[in-house]
Amino acid sequence: MARLVFVVLWSSAFIAGVIGTDVAPPFLLLFCRFALAGLLLAGIAWVSRSPWPRGKQLWHVAVVGLLMQGVQFAGFYSAIALGLPGGVVALVQGLNPVVIALLAAGVLRERMTRRQWLGFAVGGAGVLLAVSDRLGSSLGAVLLCVVGLLGLSLGTVYQKAFTPDVDVRSGTAVHFLVATPFMGLATLLFETPHVTNWPVFGWVLAWIVLVNSVGAFLLLNVMLHRDSAARVGTLFFLTPAVTALLAWLVLGQTLSPVAVVGLALGGVGVLLATVRRGAPGATGGTASARPSTPVPAALR
């Protein structure tokens, strides 16, 4: 159930991003998002008396925040601002499981089965097929998506390797607070900060702060604490299809037949990579790793 909720919440961020970057520059939107989400989570961490990372661990948490927040969303939101549909951005992000699998196998020494590798290959091929018709006309935006993809993938593996036991509330607060000044500097250097529609900007900001930044990332960090990086990464194969459906329902955007085939292949890749043979309803791959520090019951 947690995985399904995460996919829907994560996918909705692309729809909010399309609407938000239509009324404000991407770095300004991200600056406001990170600042508000960071302060909110810091308050939650303080009230719940969460332990804060210190010393060398704090530096590792800061690196994760810059990668998973700053680099990822700077790339994705800039691509959306250049006109790339939210569904297509989600399709590029769908390569995340493949990148994570390669990094996890080499850095974290997570063991992969042949069935998992086949799933990664099929899912990755599906994503590439789905974005193939965009490579000619929107190459710059696609490259920005790749930058965002690398930020997410590297941040995920780095977090699993160096900060596996950091409290999810205080750790995620640090992620946002570290990325905030960088986005503030970016909007001053590369944009003319302005908002063309304050009511729309307000509700988009509320959504991406409360639902996407706080809800989705807390859930992501909890899952990373409880499971392997590669298995968590396979969930991103599902976000393109869900994003495409939301984009059609909310924005009226449609995908080409080739993109639809790519989405279908991505779904097949998820099944191959996560469903264990001989265990109905179970997910495959490596055994789940329980965190050495307890996860709050409210976040499970």
XYZ file of N, CA and C in Angstrom, residues 41-232:
576
model
N 9.385 20.629 8.111
C 9.949 19.372 8.604
C 10.849 19.591 9.814
N 11.554 20.711 9.843
C 12.370 21.013 11.015
C 11.495 21.162 12.253
N 10.327 21.788 12.082
C 9.382 21.902 13.184
C 8.858 20.544 13.631
N 8.548 19.677 12.664
C 8.080 18.327 12.993
C 9.167 17.562 13.738
N 10.405 17.684 13.263
C 11.516 16.990 13.910
C 11.736 17.509 15.331
N 11.590 18.813 15.524
C 11.785 19.392 16.850
C 10.693 18.950 17.820
N 9.436 18.984 17.365
C 8.318 18.592 18.231
C 8.419 17.115 18.615
N 8.826 16.278 17.647
C 8.930 14.836 17.915
C 10.268 14.443 18.532
N 11.121 15.460 18.810
C 12.434 15.233 19.427
C 13.292 14.245 18.637
N 13.280 14.423 17.335
C 14.084 13.561 16.468
C 15.563 13.887 16.622
N 16.432 12.898 16.596
C 17.878 13.167 16.659
C 18.355 13.796 15.355
N 19.206 14.796 15.458
C 19.716 15.487 14.276
C 21.086 14.946 13.904
N 21.376 14.854 12.629
C 22.720 14.412 12.220
C 23.766 15.440 12.623
N 24.935 14.959 12.996
C 26.007 15.845 13.439
C 27.342 15.428 12.831
N 28.297 16.347 12.852
C 29.653 16.047 12.411
C 29.716 15.558 10.968
N 30.460 14.498 10.750
C 30.658 13.947 9.415
C 29.349 13.463 8.816
N 28.490 12.923 9.669
C 27.194 12.443 9.181
C 26.367 13.588 8.604
N 26.446 14.757 9.214
C 25.712 15.918 8.716
C 26.181 16.301 7.317
N 27.488 16.219 7.074
C 28.007 16.512 5.737
C 27.464 15.523 4.709
N 27.395 14.251 5.074
C 26.836 13.254 4.155
C 25.365 13.553 3.855
N 24.616 13.908 4.876
C 23.197 14.236 4.678
C 23.056 15.454 3.767
N 23.959 16.424 3.914
C 23.925 17.613 3.076
C 24.179 17.260 1.607
N 25.113 16.351 1.359
C 25.391 15.923 -0.014
C 24.151 15.267 -0.621
N 23.502 14.412 0.166
C 22.273 13.768 -0.313
C 21.228 14.818 -0.670
N 21.078 15.827 0.187
C 20.090 16.866 -0.076
C 20.376 17.645 -1.348
N 21.636 17.979 -1.579
C 21.992 18.716 -2.790
C 21.712 17.896 -4.048
N 21.971 16.590 -3.954
C 21.753 15.724 -5.116
C 20.271 15.445 -5.344
N 19.599 14.947 -4.292
C 18.213 14.506 -4.444
C 17.233 15.662 -4.562
N 17.576 16.815 -4.025
C 16.681 17.960 -4.114
C 17.181 18.970 -5.144
N 18.361 19.562 -4.874
C 18.847 20.622 -5.748
C 19.059 20.191 -7.183
N 19.910 19.193 -7.392
C 20.249 18.780 -8.761
C 19.044 18.159 -9.462
N 18.354 17.259 -8.749
C 17.228 16.589 -9.396
C 16.177 17.580 -9.891
N 15.675 18.418 -9.002
C 14.549 19.261 -9.382
C 14.962 20.475 -10.203
N 16.192 20.922 -10.060
C 16.662 21.990 -10.948
C 16.635 21.506 -12.389
N 17.068 20.248 -12.605
C 17.035 19.684 -13.953
C 15.626 19.458 -14.461
N 14.790 18.828 -13.643
C 13.440 18.492 -14.081
C 12.567 19.735 -14.285
N 12.602 20.664 -13.346
C 11.744 21.844 -13.466
C 12.207 22.752 -14.606
N 13.516 22.820 -14.845
C 14.008 23.618 -15.973
C 13.532 23.019 -17.287
N 13.540 21.694 -17.372
C 13.057 21.032 -18.581
C 11.574 21.305 -18.803
N 10.795 21.256 -17.722
C 9.365 21.550 -17.829
C 9.149 22.989 -18.261
N 9.947 23.914 -17.696
C 9.811 25.325 -18.054
C 10.139 25.566 -19.524
N 10.991 24.714 -20.109
C 11.327 24.835 -21.538
C 10.257 24.228 -22.441
N 9.199 23.691 -21.834
C 8.085 23.196 -22.622
C 7.948 21.693 -22.710
N 8.846 20.938 -22.059
C 8.732 19.485 -22.085
C 7.568 19.058 -21.199
N 6.626 18.267 -21.722
C 5.464 17.855 -20.925
C 5.869 17.089 -19.668
N 5.078 17.240 -18.618
C 5.369 16.550 -17.370
C 5.439 15.049 -17.529
N 4.594 14.488 -18.401
C 4.627 13.050 -18.625
C 5.943 12.588 -19.231
N 6.504 13.381 -20.122
C 7.777 13.028 -20.750
C 8.917 13.133 -19.743
N 8.866 14.152 -18.878
C 9.878 14.271 -17.825
C 9.840 13.045 -16.921
N 8.638 12.601 -16.599
C 8.498 11.402 -15.767
C 9.047 10.171 -16.479
N 8.905 10.127 -17.798
C 9.433 8.989 -18.556
C 10.957 8.943 -18.488
N 11.588 10.107 -18.591
C 13.049 10.144 -18.469
C 13.461 9.726 -17.064
N 12.737 10.201 -16.073
C 13.039 9.810 -14.699
C 12.834 8.308 -14.497
N 12.047 7.688 -15.361
C 11.813 6.253 -15.267
C 13.069 5.421 -15.461
N 14.136 6.024 -15.975
C 15.405 5.312 -16.091
C 16.125 5.201 -14.748
N 15.591 5.847 -13.723
C 16.217 5.832 -12.407
C 16.525 4.426 -11.884
N 15.613 3.453 -12.013
C 15.931 2.112 -11.512
C 17.144 1.484 -12.187
N 17.321 1.760 -13.467
C 18.460 1.195 -14.182
C 19.760 1.789 -13.654
N 19.777 3.119 -13.497
C 20.978 3.781 -12.986
C 21.266 3.330 -11.559
N 20.217 3.241 -10.739
C 20.389 2.799 -9.356
C 20.915 1.373 -9.305
N 20.374 0.506 -10.159
C 20.814 -0.888 -10.163
C 22.298 -0.995 -10.478
N 22.754 -0.221 -11.457
C 24.167 -0.246 -11.815
C 25.033 0.293 -10.680
N 24.586 1.385 -10.058
C 25.346 1.967 -8.959
C 25.308 1.085 -7.712
N 24.133 0.525 -7.424
C 23.989 -0.315 -6.232
C 24.832 -1.575 -6.339
N 24.879 -2.151 -7.538
C 25.672 -3.367 -7.719
C 27.157 -3.067 -7.580
N 27.582 -1.893 -8.046
C 29.004 -1.576 -7.996
C 29.452 -0.956 -6.687
N 28.576 -0.129 -6.069
C 28.968 0.602 -4.867
C 28.483 -0.084 -3.599
N 27.210 -0.478 -3.585
C 26.642 -1.062 -2.375
C 26.764 -2.580 -2.328
N 27.237 -3.190 -3.425
C 27.393 -4.636 -3.496
C 26.068 -5.371 -3.282
N 24.958 -4.739 -3.712
C 23.673 -5.423 -3.627
C 23.595 -6.473 -4.738
N 23.197 -7.681 -4.357
C 23.143 -8.773 -5.316
C 21.873 -8.705 -6.145
N 22.035 -8.858 -7.458
C 20.909 -8.805 -8.383
C 20.721 -10.166 -9.048
N 19.470 -10.582 -9.166
C 19.183 -11.832 -9.858
C 19.080 -11.569 -11.361
N 19.145 -12.638 -12.132
C 18.993 -12.482 -13.581
C 17.616 -11.931 -13.926
N 16.613 -12.341 -13.169
C 15.259 -11.848 -13.409
C 15.186 -10.331 -13.191
N 15.874 -9.839 -12.149
C 15.902 -8.403 -11.910
C 16.585 -7.659 -13.050
N 17.740 -8.167 -13.481
C 18.455 -7.508 -14.565
C 17.608 -7.480 -15.840
N 16.878 -8.559 -16.095
C 15.993 -8.581 -17.265
C 14.909 -7.525 -17.119
N 14.361 -7.408 -15.909
C 13.344 -6.392 -15.667
C 13.874 -4.991 -15.874
N 15.090 -4.723 -15.385
C 15.701 -3.414 -15.584
C 15.904 -3.118 -17.067
N 16.354 -4.127 -17.804
C 16.614 -3.942 -19.231
C 15.323 -3.646 -19.996
N 14.274 -4.423 -19.713
C 12.991 -4.225 -20.394
C 12.402 -2.864 -20.032
N 12.436 -2.532 -18.738
C 11.898 -1.244 -18.318
C 12.660 -0.074 -18.903
N 13.980 -0.179 -18.912
C 14.783 0.889 -19.488
C 14.537 1.064 -20.975
N 14.393 -0.052 -21.689
C 14.097 0.013 -23.123
C 12.744 0.683 -23.362
N 11.789 0.388 -22.476
C 10.478 1.013 -22.607
C 10.535 2.522 -22.447
N 11.305 2.988 -21.485
C 11.438 4.428 -21.268
C 12.110 5.095 -22.461
N 13.182 4.486 -22.969
C 13.876 5.053 -24.128
C 12.956 5.107 -25.352
N 12.148 4.071 -25.530
C 11.202 4.068 -26.645
C 10.184 5.193 -26.487
N 9.739 5.410 -25.262
C 8.708 6.407 -25.019
C 9.194 7.833 -25.268
N 10.478 8.105 -25.072
C 10.985 9.472 -25.271
C 11.657 9.643 -26.626
N 11.685 8.596 -27.437
C 12.422 8.649 -28.704
C 11.904 9.736 -29.638
N 10.594 9.990 -29.641
C 10.048 10.988 -30.556
C 10.278 12.422 -30.074
N 10.886 12.577 -28.888
C 11.159 13.908 -28.353
C 12.629 14.304 -28.474
N 13.475 13.364 -28.826
C 14.908 13.626 -28.819
C 15.325 14.655 -29.863
N 14.609 14.712 -30.973
C 14.982 15.644 -32.027
C 14.601 17.081 -31.731
N 13.364 17.297 -31.264
C 12.857 18.654 -31.074
C 13.154 19.241 -29.701
N 13.402 18.421 -28.706
C 13.577 18.916 -27.333
C 14.823 18.325 -26.690
N 15.930 18.268 -27.434
C 17.132 17.625 -26.931
C 17.673 18.327 -25.685
N 17.674 19.668 -25.687
C 18.177 20.396 -24.528
C 17.388 20.092 -23.272
N 16.069 20.042 -23.395
C 15.224 19.740 -22.243
C 15.425 18.311 -21.774
N 15.607 17.388 -22.734
C 15.852 15.991 -22.368
C 17.174 15.871 -21.619
N 18.202 16.623 -22.051
C 19.491 16.593 -21.357
C 19.365 17.131 -19.937
N 18.534 18.154 -19.745
C 18.296 18.657 -18.392
C 17.614 17.585 -17.538
N 16.745 16.804 -18.165
C 16.111 15.693 -17.452
C 17.146 14.660 -17.028
N 18.136 14.431 -17.887
C 19.199 13.481 -17.556
C 19.989 13.982 -16.349
N 20.237 15.290 -16.293
C 20.918 15.871 -15.131
C 20.094 15.615 -13.869
N 18.789 15.845 -13.962
C 17.922 15.578 -12.823
C 17.911 14.120 -12.436
N 17.916 13.239 -13.437
C 17.945 11.796 -13.193
C 19.210 11.387 -12.446
N 20.353 11.916 -12.853
C 21.608 11.583 -12.192
C 21.617 12.083 -10.748
N 21.029 13.254 -10.521
C 20.950 13.764 -9.162
C 20.148 12.847 -8.259
N 19.011 12.387 -8.750
C 18.168 11.478 -7.966
C 18.848 10.142 -7.728
N 19.411 9.557 -8.776
C 20.013 8.225 -8.660
C 21.250 8.244 -7.760
N 22.138 9.215 -7.982
C 23.333 9.301 -7.149
C 22.972 9.599 -5.698
N 21.992 10.468 -5.498
C 21.568 10.779 -4.154
C 20.974 9.584 -3.434
N 20.204 8.773 -4.150
C 19.592 7.587 -3.549
C 20.648 6.593 -3.093
N 21.616 6.310 -3.967
C 22.664 5.352 -3.623
C 23.577 5.915 -2.538
N 23.897 7.203 -2.607
C 24.744 7.835 -1.590
C 24.071 7.764 -0.223
N 22.780 8.010 -0.199
C 22.051 7.948 1.065
C 22.074 6.540 1.639
N 21.860 5.547 0.781
C 21.859 4.161 1.251
C 23.241 3.759 1.762
N 24.301 4.313 1.161
C 25.658 3.923 1.529
C 26.170 4.648 2.772
N 25.837 5.942 2.944
C 26.476 6.742 3.977
C 25.537 7.248 5.077
N 24.237 7.287 4.822
C 23.329 7.800 5.858
C 22.131 6.874 6.055
N 22.337 5.565 6.195
C 21.198 4.645 6.292
C 20.429 4.754 7.602
N 21.046 5.297 8.648
C 20.409 5.302 9.959
C 19.962 6.684 10.419
N 20.016 7.671 9.543
C 19.597 9.019 9.915
C 18.076 9.066 10.038
N 17.583 9.736 11.071
C 16.138 9.871 11.261
C 15.521 10.535 10.033
N 14.411 9.973 9.545
C 13.834 10.458 8.298
C 13.282 11.873 8.417
N 12.846 12.281 9.602
C 12.278 13.621 9.759
C 13.365 14.694 9.746
N 14.342 14.569 10.609
C 15.413 15.561 10.652
C 16.294 15.486 9.408
N 16.539 14.274 8.912
C 17.371 14.112 7.725
C 16.760 14.775 6.502
N 15.446 14.577 6.292
C 14.788 15.198 5.142
C 14.716 16.707 5.309
N 14.559 17.185 6.548
C 14.578 18.633 6.794
C 15.915 19.229 6.369
N 17.012 18.552 6.710
C 18.341 19.021 6.303
C 18.462 19.034 4.786
N 17.924 18.013 4.124
C 17.962 17.961 2.656
C 17.409 19.250 2.056
N 16.224 19.644 2.506
C 15.582 20.830 1.947
C 16.306 22.119 2.340
N 16.703 22.216 3.598
C 17.335 23.449 4.070
C 18.688 23.685 3.414
N 19.423 22.607 3.124
C 20.713 22.747 2.439
C 20.518 23.201 0.997
N 19.484 22.696 0.339
C 19.246 23.041 -1.067
C 18.663 24.437 -1.230
N 18.045 24.983 -0.178
C 17.357 26.279 -0.280
C 18.266 27.424 -0.729
N 19.403 27.682 -0.076
C 20.233 28.826 -0.503
C 20.771 28.684 -1.921
N 21.023 27.461 -2.364
C 21.506 27.260 -3.729
C 20.432 27.646 -4.750
N 19.176 27.294 -4.454
C 18.095 27.685 -5.352
C 17.853 29.186 -5.291
N 18.028 29.782 -4.108
C 17.879 31.222 -4.004
C 18.922 31.959 -4.829
N 20.159 31.483 -4.772
C 21.225 32.081 -5.571
C 20.972 31.881 -7.060
N 20.473 30.701 -7.428
C 20.203 30.399 -8.835
C 19.123 31.317 -9.404
N 18.074 31.559 -8.630
C 17.000 32.412 -9.158
C 17.454 33.856 -9.296
N 18.378 34.306 -8.427
C 18.897 35.671 -8.545
C 19.855 35.818 -9.720
N 20.625 34.764 -10.004
C 21.630 34.835 -11.063
C 21.059 34.561 -12.449
N 20.102 33.642 -12.547
C 19.667 33.169 -13.863
C 18.222 33.511 -14.218
N 17.478 34.107 -13.296
C 16.071 34.395 -13.554
C 15.732 35.825 -13.149
N 14.567 36.249 -13.582
C 13.956 37.471 -13.066
C 12.781 37.035 -12.209
N 12.961 36.994 -10.900
C 11.911 36.461 -10.031
C 10.592 37.226 -10.186
N 9.546 36.519 -10.522
C 8.231 37.136 -10.666
C 7.174 36.035 -10.621
N 5.947 36.422 -10.288
C 4.807 35.504 -10.268
C 3.672 36.164 -11.042
N 3.150 35.457 -12.020
C 2.097 36.032 -12.859
C 0.698 35.741 -12.353
N 0.553 34.750 -11.500
C -0.770 34.402 -10.965
C -0.581 33.903 -9.533
N -0.806 34.774 -8.556
C -0.541 34.424 -7.163
C -1.467 33.338 -6.615
N -2.756 33.326 -6.909
C -3.598 32.238 -6.398
C -3.146 30.861 -6.877
N -2.835 30.745 -8.174
C -2.362 29.471 -8.713
C -1.018 29.111 -8.100
N -0.127 30.082 -8.013
C 1.179 29.841 -7.407
C 1.021 29.361 -5.968
N 0.086 29.934 -5.241
C -0.125 29.579 -3.852
C -0.584 28.148 -3.664
N -1.586 27.717 -4.454
C -2.068 26.343 -4.243
C -1.095 25.313 -4.794
N -0.354 25.653 -5.876
C 0.674 24.743 -6.379
C 1.777 24.589 -5.335
N 2.194 25.701 -4.743
C 3.238 25.653 -3.722
C 2.775 24.838 -2.516
N 1.525 25.019 -2.114
C 1.002 24.246 -0.979
C 1.021 22.750 -1.292
N 0.672 22.401 -2.520
C 0.646 20.982 -2.899
C 2.045 20.377 -2.903
N 2.991 21.059 -3.570
C 4.323 20.466 -3.688
C 5.074 20.485 -2.351
N 4.692 21.379 -1.446
C 5.329 21.389 -0.130
C 4.747 20.292 0.753
N 3.421 20.294 0.920
C 2.778 19.378 1.854
C 2.710 17.950 1.332
N 2.348 17.793 0.070
C 2.127 16.456 -0.486
C 3.411 15.873 -1.058
N 4.075 16.630 -1.938
C 5.247 16.089 -2.621
C 6.512 16.156 -1.778
N 6.825 17.325 -1.231
C 8.080 17.478 -0.505
C 8.069 16.755 0.828
N 7.021 16.953 1.615
C 6.967 16.344 2.939
C 6.477 14.906 2.857
N 5.280 14.698 2.313
C 4.696 13.361 2.281
C 5.487 12.362 1.470
N 5.767 12.692 0.194
C 6.431 11.738 -0.694
C 7.864 11.456 -0.268
N 8.613 12.486 0.124
C 10.019 12.255 0.460
C 10.194 11.570 1.805
N 9.313 11.842 2.759
C 9.368 11.071 3.998
C 9.108 9.602 3.704
N 8.131 9.337 2.851
C 7.811 7.962 2.501
C 8.957 7.309 1.743
N 9.593 8.057 0.837
C 10.745 7.531 0.100
C 11.879 7.181 1.048
N 12.180 8.063 1.978
C 13.277 7.812 2.903
C 12.983 6.635 3.826
N 11.726 6.489 4.245
C 11.349 5.336 5.060
C 11.563 4.048 4.279
N 11.153 4.031 3.013
C 11.318 2.827 2.198
C 12.786 2.516 1.961
N 13.619 3.553 1.794
C 15.051 3.331 1.627
C 15.670 2.758 2.891
N 15.122 3.118 4.038
C 15.604 2.552 5.297
C 15.226 1.080 5.424
N 14.113 0.694 4.841
C 13.561 -0.638 5.080
C 13.833 -1.619 3.951
N 14.354 -1.147 2.826
C 14.500 -2.028 1.673
C 15.757 -1.668 0.904
N 16.099 -2.498 -0.086
C 17.283 -2.243 -0.898
C 17.037 -1.063 -1.832
N 18.117 -0.367 -2.184
C 18.001 0.785 -3.076
C 17.455 0.372 -4.434
N 17.849 -0.782 -4.932
C 17.406 -1.223 -6.252
C 15.910 -1.508 -6.271
N 15.391 -2.148 -5.227
C 13.967 -2.476 -5.202
C 13.117 -1.228 -5.048
N 13.563 -0.280 -4.238
C 12.840 0.977 -4.138
C 12.863 1.699 -5.488
